[in-house]
């Protein structure tokens, strides 16, 4: 266990230093400089209402206006009729000389506003050209620290698709939080402790095939684990043996710890392969084992504070909090539980990293666990100033079948990824015959990985998600490859034009589809903030798909190469370059890469 502590210690120090530095020096992109904010600010000055008291919205397609503002909230605050307010404010806008607003009309409780397009959009395109891969980022939360707990696979078990969702969602949230100015601590709370290790060690000692173990340790451990449960049905006394082993392990038995640490090492190196494929890295790997000692102290504290009590018949330590089912902190046999260690972890995080928030990207099925844990943390003051949130998500199924270990439908992550890449390859080879074999390899890897990640993130996380290969690799829409393909098309147009430099002096547009595309891009920094606020990466995905649709609409309507007017052509080039940047930045937030061509 000391070994674990030492390894954790270094990473903890490094992370603490980074936080201190980040908080001191974080500059980031100033949100107030974005065109969208300038517009909002100008509107707030005319209306004499703080910009926090209303939101600018993109009206639905059938309403022919540039922006709309819902006045329900504001009217409620002012205790006036929203329709009257809309009329009053529309007059105000129309009468005030200003940079951005052409005209305003009241439509029921909404204020519909038309922009001075030629003034607004050049501002936006310059902004994108200047910020490039930083467009969309902001400094709004620059003084905040967030700990994100995600992935958390269990050692000595294969990395199943179950943990994939946590990994993908947690990583997207880490990117999104960071993009809005947060200092993010990415912690992998490995499942590396618990009674199952008693069982595993028992099985390993008694039945392990050393040759097979050397060859494929994870598979062998899995076989051993299954065998333990089968044997225990016939001979329940081995359950007691296993429990004793785990007890000894918790007490620090050297020889058992050695075996355990072998399992841990093997597993982590397996997991790292997956993380590498996904392009993910963590600050710390503070698994459950790291918190066993602290968990013991917590039990004592809960007893002292009379929050927990000893069951007179079993000797177990239980907690009962109002409105929640009671739960154990210590078992009858004296060992700690998942929740005890999780509580110790939360206490540690609050103390060590001083975050404003801690997020747990863990399946919805653990929602009671988190309710109980957060409630007890509150009672004991372990999360003061640190808002702990459970970011739950639904189950995953493949072609309609729920995945389960028992039924053997638990698809291994490796298999899933391999399958996705193979399918991407098939499609690529049939669609684009000009690609070299090397290009096909490289692109299908990016497209295949992107399909798996994006399929998860484009759906609201609370839903159960399914894998439908056809949809996941559909070039026509609703997939990562649709967005990747859109960027690839833009790249190829730019290449045909010899990668022109765009002079962003006077920008003119002509078509509605151009304005619509530019306006949509203007909203990107807001969307990132919204996705952060709602812990919903899918808002970014939905936005990107709408943006790509607007691009395709525009692209079908105009020929850039055929645009004779020099100024207009350059404006259009700037527009498509910007589109590629925004899609790229959005996909980067989701953890999806883009190939140069498809
Ligand atoms: N290892 C756990 C499991 O597989 C997930 C850990 C989630 N994180 C946490 N702090 N509980 O269920």
PDB file of N, CA and C in Angstrom, residues 213-255:
ATOM      1  N   UNK A 213      -1.585 -17.147 -17.651  1.00  0.00           N
ATOM      2  CA  UNK A 213      -1.575 -15.853 -16.968  1.00  0.00           C
ATOM      3  C   UNK A 213      -0.524 -14.937 -17.585  1.00  0.00           C
ATOM      4  N   UNK A 214       0.618 -15.533 -17.900  1.00  0.00           N
ATOM      5  CA  UNK A 214       1.690 -14.742 -18.509  1.00  0.00           C
ATOM      6  C   UNK A 214       1.256 -14.214 -19.875  1.00  0.00           C
ATOM      7  N   UNK A 215       0.608 -15.096 -20.617  1.00  0.00           N
ATOM      8  CA  UNK A 215       0.211 -14.755 -21.970  1.00  0.00           C
ATOM      9  C   UNK A 215      -0.864 -13.669 -22.031  1.00  0.00           C
ATOM     10  N   UNK A 216      -1.937 -13.915 -21.299  1.00  0.00           N
ATOM     11  CA  UNK A 216      -3.035 -12.948 -21.315  1.00  0.00           C
ATOM     12  C   UNK A 216      -3.628 -12.817 -19.908  1.00  0.00           C
ATOM     13  N   UNK A 217      -2.960 -12.031 -19.083  1.00  0.00           N
ATOM     14  CA  UNK A 217      -3.317 -11.990 -17.657  1.00  0.00           C
ATOM     15  C   UNK A 217      -4.760 -11.567 -17.391  1.00  0.00           C
ATOM     16  N   UNK A 218      -5.239 -10.592 -18.127  1.00  0.00           N
ATOM     17  CA  UNK A 218      -6.589 -10.091 -17.835  1.00  0.00           C
ATOM     18  C   UNK A 218      -7.632 -11.167 -18.131  1.00  0.00           C
ATOM     19  N   UNK A 219      -7.430 -11.842 -19.265  1.00  0.00           N
ATOM     20  CA  UNK A 219      -8.376 -12.887 -19.626  1.00  0.00           C
ATOM     21  C   UNK A 219      -8.351 -14.000 -18.574  1.00  0.00           C
ATOM     22  N   UNK A 220      -7.144 -14.372 -18.160  1.00  0.00           N
ATOM     23  CA  UNK A 220      -7.008 -15.442 -17.171  1.00  0.00           C
ATOM     24  C   UNK A 220      -7.670 -15.032 -15.843  1.00  0.00           C
ATOM     25  N   UNK A 221      -7.476 -13.793 -15.445  1.00  0.00           N
ATOM     26  CA  UNK A 221      -8.097 -13.328 -14.202  1.00  0.00           C
ATOM     27  C   UNK A 221      -9.624 -13.369 -14.301  1.00  0.00           C
ATOM     28  N   UNK A 222     -10.105 -13.015 -15.455  1.00  0.00           N
ATOM     29  CA  UNK A 222     -11.549 -13.046 -15.669  1.00  0.00           C
ATOM     30  C   UNK A 222     -12.086 -14.467 -15.547  1.00  0.00           C
ATOM     31  N   UNK A 223     -11.345 -15.411 -16.142  1.00  0.00           N
ATOM     32  CA  UNK A 223     -11.734 -16.828 -16.057  1.00  0.00           C
ATOM     33  C   UNK A 223     -11.733 -17.276 -14.595  1.00  0.00           C
ATOM     34  N   UNK A 224     -10.694 -16.846 -13.878  1.00  0.00           N
ATOM     35  CA  UNK A 224     -10.584 -17.233 -12.468  1.00  0.00           C
ATOM     36  C   UNK A 224     -11.747 -16.682 -11.647  1.00  0.00           C
ATOM     37  N   UNK A 225     -12.143 -15.471 -11.964  1.00  0.00           N
ATOM     38  CA  UNK A 225     -13.222 -14.819 -11.224  1.00  0.00           C
ATOM     39  C   UNK A 225     -14.542 -15.558 -11.442  1.00  0.00           C
ATOM     40  N   UNK A 226     -14.783 -15.911 -12.682  1.00  0.00           N
ATOM     41  CA  UNK A 226     -16.008 -16.655 -13.010  1.00  0.00           C
ATOM     42  C   UNK A 226     -15.969 -18.024 -12.313  1.00  0.00           C
ATOM     43  N   UNK A 227     -14.792 -18.662 -12.360  1.00  0.00           N
ATOM     44  CA  UNK A 227     -14.654 -19.990 -11.742  1.00  0.00           C
ATOM     45  C   UNK A 227     -14.924 -19.917 -10.240  1.00  0.00           C
ATOM     46  N   UNK A 228     -14.447 -18.847  -9.612  1.00  0.00           N
ATOM     47  CA  UNK A 228     -14.664 -18.713  -8.177  1.00  0.00           C
ATOM     48  C   UNK A 228     -16.157 -18.783  -7.868  1.00  0.00           C
ATOM     49  N   UNK A 229     -16.953 -18.048  -8.640  1.00  0.00           N
ATOM     50  CA  UNK A 229     -18.390 -18.015  -8.369  1.00  0.00           C
ATOM     51  C   UNK A 229     -19.053 -19.362  -8.617  1.00  0.00           C
ATOM     52  N   UNK A 230     -18.550 -20.077  -9.611  1.00  0.00           N
ATOM     53  CA  UNK A 230     -19.103 -21.405  -9.877  1.00  0.00           C
ATOM     54  C   UNK A 230     -18.773 -22.369  -8.731  1.00  0.00           C
ATOM     55  N   UNK A 231     -17.502 -22.326  -8.329  1.00  0.00           N
ATOM     56  CA  UNK A 231     -17.076 -23.234  -7.249  1.00  0.00           C
ATOM     57  C   UNK A 231     -17.797 -22.887  -5.944  1.00  0.00           C
ATOM     58  N   UNK A 232     -18.014 -21.571  -5.731  1.00  0.00           N
ATOM     59  CA  UNK A 232     -18.638 -21.147  -4.474  1.00  0.00           C
ATOM     60  C   UNK A 232     -20.074 -21.656  -4.348  1.00  0.00           C
ATOM     61  N   UNK A 233     -20.707 -21.887  -5.510  1.00  0.00           N
ATOM     62  CA  UNK A 233     -22.069 -22.429  -5.479  1.00  0.00           C
ATOM     63  C   UNK A 233     -22.048 -23.830  -4.877  1.00  0.00           C
ATOM     64  N   UNK A 234     -21.010 -24.586  -5.262  1.00  0.00           N
ATOM     65  CA  UNK A 234     -20.885 -25.961  -4.745  1.00  0.00           C
ATOM     66  C   UNK A 234     -20.320 -25.967  -3.333  1.00  0.00           C
ATOM     67  N   UNK A 235     -19.402 -25.045  -3.092  1.00  0.00           N
ATOM     68  CA  UNK A 235     -18.692 -25.045  -1.821  1.00  0.00           C
ATOM     69  C   UNK A 235     -18.629 -23.631  -1.226  1.00  0.00           C
ATOM     70  N   UNK A 236     -19.734 -23.247  -0.552  1.00  0.00           N
ATOM     71  CA  UNK A 236     -19.840 -21.867  -0.082  1.00  0.00           C
ATOM     72  C   UNK A 236     -18.734 -21.457   0.888  1.00  0.00           C
ATOM     73  N   UNK A 237     -18.036 -22.426   1.465  1.00  0.00           N
ATOM     74  CA  UNK A 237     -17.029 -22.055   2.468  1.00  0.00           C
ATOM     75  C   UNK A 237     -15.877 -21.260   1.858  1.00  0.00           C
ATOM     76  N   UNK A 238     -15.693 -21.363   0.535  1.00  0.00           N
ATOM     77  CA  UNK A 238     -14.595 -20.586  -0.048  1.00  0.00           C
ATOM     78  C   UNK A 238     -14.893 -19.088  -0.013  1.00  0.00           C
ATOM     79  N   UNK A 239     -16.180 -18.752   0.099  1.00  0.00           N
ATOM     80  CA  UNK A 239     -16.547 -17.337   0.262  1.00  0.00           C
ATOM     81  C   UNK A 239     -15.900 -16.790   1.543  1.00  0.00           C
ATOM     82  N   UNK A 240     -15.961 -17.626   2.596  1.00  0.00           N
ATOM     83  CA  UNK A 240     -15.357 -17.204   3.869  1.00  0.00           C
ATOM     84  C   UNK A 240     -13.854 -17.056   3.736  1.00  0.00           C
ATOM     85  N   UNK A 241     -13.269 -18.004   3.031  1.00  0.00           N
ATOM     86  CA  UNK A 241     -11.812 -17.956   2.806  1.00  0.00           C
ATOM     87  C   UNK A 241     -11.451 -16.633   2.131  1.00  0.00           C
ATOM     88  N   UNK A 242     -12.228 -16.314   1.101  1.00  0.00           N
ATOM     89  CA  UNK A 242     -11.950 -15.100   0.323  1.00  0.00           C
ATOM     90  C   UNK A 242     -12.104 -13.862   1.197  1.00  0.00           C
ATOM     91  N   UNK A 243     -13.127 -13.896   2.023  1.00  0.00           N
ATOM     92  CA  UNK A 243     -13.361 -12.746   2.903  1.00  0.00           C
ATOM     93  C   UNK A 243     -12.173 -12.555   3.838  1.00  0.00           C
ATOM     94  N   UNK A 244     -11.677 -13.688   4.327  1.00  0.00           N
ATOM     95  CA  UNK A 244     -10.520 -13.614   5.245  1.00  0.00           C
ATOM     96  C   UNK A 244      -9.313 -13.030   4.518  1.00  0.00           C
ATOM     97  N   UNK A 245      -9.142 -13.467   3.290  1.00  0.00           N
ATOM     98  CA  UNK A 245      -8.003 -12.952   2.516  1.00  0.00           C
ATOM     99  C   UNK A 245      -8.114 -11.440   2.364  1.00  0.00           C
ATOM    100  N   UNK A 246      -9.320 -10.981   2.064  1.00  0.00           N
ATOM    101  CA  UNK A 246      -9.475  -9.533   1.881  1.00  0.00           C
ATOM    102  C   UNK A 246      -9.227  -8.784   3.193  1.00  0.00           C
ATOM    103  N   UNK A 247      -9.690  -9.384   4.271  1.00  0.00           N
ATOM    104  CA  UNK A 247      -9.431  -8.775   5.586  1.00  0.00           C
ATOM    105  C   UNK A 247      -7.930  -8.617   5.808  1.00  0.00           C
ATOM    106  N   UNK A 248      -7.208  -9.691   5.504  1.00  0.00           N
ATOM    107  CA  UNK A 248      -5.750  -9.673   5.667  1.00  0.00           C
ATOM    108  C   UNK A 248      -5.121  -8.602   4.778  1.00  0.00           C
ATOM    109  N   UNK A 249      -5.666  -8.508   3.590  1.00  0.00           N
ATOM    110  CA  UNK A 249      -5.171  -7.510   2.634  1.00  0.00           C
ATOM    111  C   UNK A 249      -5.379  -6.110   3.213  1.00  0.00           C
ATOM    112  N   UNK A 250      -6.550  -5.859   3.762  1.00  0.00           N
ATOM    113  CA  UNK A 250      -6.831  -4.540   4.340  1.00  0.00           C
ATOM    114  C   UNK A 250      -5.919  -4.266   5.534  1.00  0.00           C
ATOM    115  N   UNK A 251      -5.514  -5.330   6.195  1.00  0.00           N
ATOM    116  CA  UNK A 251      -4.616  -5.135   7.344  1.00  0.00           C
ATOM    117  C   UNK A 251      -3.170  -4.955   6.896  1.00  0.00           C
ATOM    118  N   UNK A 252      -2.936  -5.114   5.591  1.00  0.00           N
ATOM    119  CA  UNK A 252      -1.602  -4.827   5.057  1.00  0.00           C
ATOM    120  C   UNK A 252      -0.689  -6.040   4.923  1.00  0.00           C
ATOM    121  N   UNK A 253      -1.246  -7.230   4.771  1.00  0.00           N
ATOM    122  CA  UNK A 253      -0.429  -8.436   4.585  1.00  0.00           C
ATOM    123  C   UNK A 253       0.473  -8.301   3.351  1.00  0.00           C
ATOM    124  N   UNK A 254       1.790  -8.375   3.606  1.00  0.00           N
ATOM    125  CA  UNK A 254       2.767  -8.086   2.538  1.00  0.00           C
ATOM    126  C   UNK A 254       2.616  -8.999   1.321  1.00  0.00           C
ATOM    127  N   UNK A 255       2.509 -10.325   1.583  1.00  0.00           N
ATOM    128  CA  UNK A 255       2.524 -11.235   0.442  1.00  0.00           C
ATOM    129  C   UNK A 255       1.241 -11.102  -0.387  1.00  0.00           C
TER     130      UNK A 255
END
